Amino acid sequence: MNEGFAWGGGPDLGAWETVMWRAYDDPHTRSMGTFVEMLDQEPEWDRLVQAHVRGSLQVPRLRERIVEPALLVGTPAWSPDPNWDVEHHVHRMGLPEPGTMAQLHQAIADVHERPLDRARAPWEAVLVTGLEDGGAAYLFKSHHVLGDGLAIVQLLELLHSHTREPGPRQVPQPPPRATVTPYSLAAKRVGELATGAPVELVRRLPRIPIRFLTNPVAATTDAVGYARSFKRQSAPPDLPRSPLLRGKAGVGIRVLTLDVPLALLRAAGKAAGGTINDAYLAGILGGLRRYHEHFGVEVHQIPITIPVSTRTAANATGGNQFSAARLIGPIGERDAARRMQVLRGQLRRVRTEPAIGWLDTASKLLDKLPSPALIELVYSGAAHADAQISSFPGMSWEAYVAGAKVTGIYVVGPRPGIAMMSTMLSYEGKACIGLNLDPDAFSDVAVLHTCLIEGFNEVFALIESQDETATPQRRGGGDS
């Protein structure tokens, strides 16, 4: 069986996916991510295009668009796009000479900011050529409803090659997928409202009284505990935003990419009794402290958000399986080990919260709202943080795209009303860090780059013996 046929799960959007989709009209709440793959050479264009044709047959979700019900009842659904054409989704562009990384960063920003066509499958791929080192970059941009970071990595693993040479070019024959229209979907959703709620109530009713009759104290305690947990998770921390990072909530972006040796992050995390992720968080916050110090702004704590995966082995591949942890970032803590311990303690508490999946719970109340109200609520909820810091494992093997070797993979994630979105993805012994920055808050990206290097070096200083040559490097200069 072709596992790609099942990638993406069922046809109906979940509650949180519905919120992300309907909040798309405003650039502040537009949820898109761009995976940037650096290639050692320019791939063969015709081969790349045909790979997307075959890949879209191997993973039928790539040929589907999102259909809204004609009435605002229930959630949207995926449906095959009757006008799907690879030319609508796969493009190329060349950088002007000399083709620097700064120019590439600007090109990535331009592609990332460009809205997707909501009437088509919500993704596009762009090949960027003309880099001064003879290489190229492959950009895969998608709306968040297509999948979270881990889901897109699964997708890349399905579609990338293990070798530079082309393999057997079999064209998959996917099974037929059900087609819906706005009117047929509206009728289906109305029917679900009429029959689904009573059936669900009957199914649950026998269990509720039994629970209270057999153990009323435990049942009441569970309900109260969940309510308190939900309040802790959904309410932003009582902490003001940094005056330096608050900015003007602009919609422009600047892109920065950074390479950090994975072995050093692992060793530094271990030295402080933590993990690679703890060391990564501590390095980013250390860099932000130094950035504040550079501009003479003293801030001891900032509100941050960290996505937490809720994906399990039972979940279908693809889709969105994550929640959000709202933490207090101790950027004023100069001791890197102590910084890691504080963050680790907060994350440990969050992962044991009964309401860890609060985003989906809250979304079931929000997805009935009209788009303007939804956008306002999503934006006001997200804009309480100064930074969102994410990480997940990348592909565990050497990957190729139409004959070109992938040398690094970086993610430019969505930045909903915050100053910084930092995403770390591991690949071939590197922690590849992609940053989506508010140009108003980060007026000097070169200074931020230097501060981040120093922040990670604070973390690496925890290692007793450190390779002096293994210093994190930005993949380009300038202020793109």
Short mmCIF file of C-alpha atoms in Angstrom, two decimals, residues 71 140 180 237 245 282 403 451 468:
data_model
loop_
_atom_site.label_atom_id
_atom_site.label_comp_id
_atom_site.label_asym_id
_atom_site.label_seq_id
_atom_site.Cartn_x
_atom_site.Cartn_y
_atom_site.Cartn_z
CA LEU A 71 -23.59 28.29 5.13
CA PHE A 140 8.16 24.61 -0.41
CA VAL A 180 -17.77 17.98 -2.29
CA PRO A 237 1.30 35.15 31.34
CA LEU A 245 10.38 43.78 20.58
CA ALA A 282 18.84 28.84 26.06
CA GLY A 403 19.70 15.24 -8.94
CA CYS A 451 24.16 38.39 19.44
CA GLU A 468 37.05 26.17 18.67
#
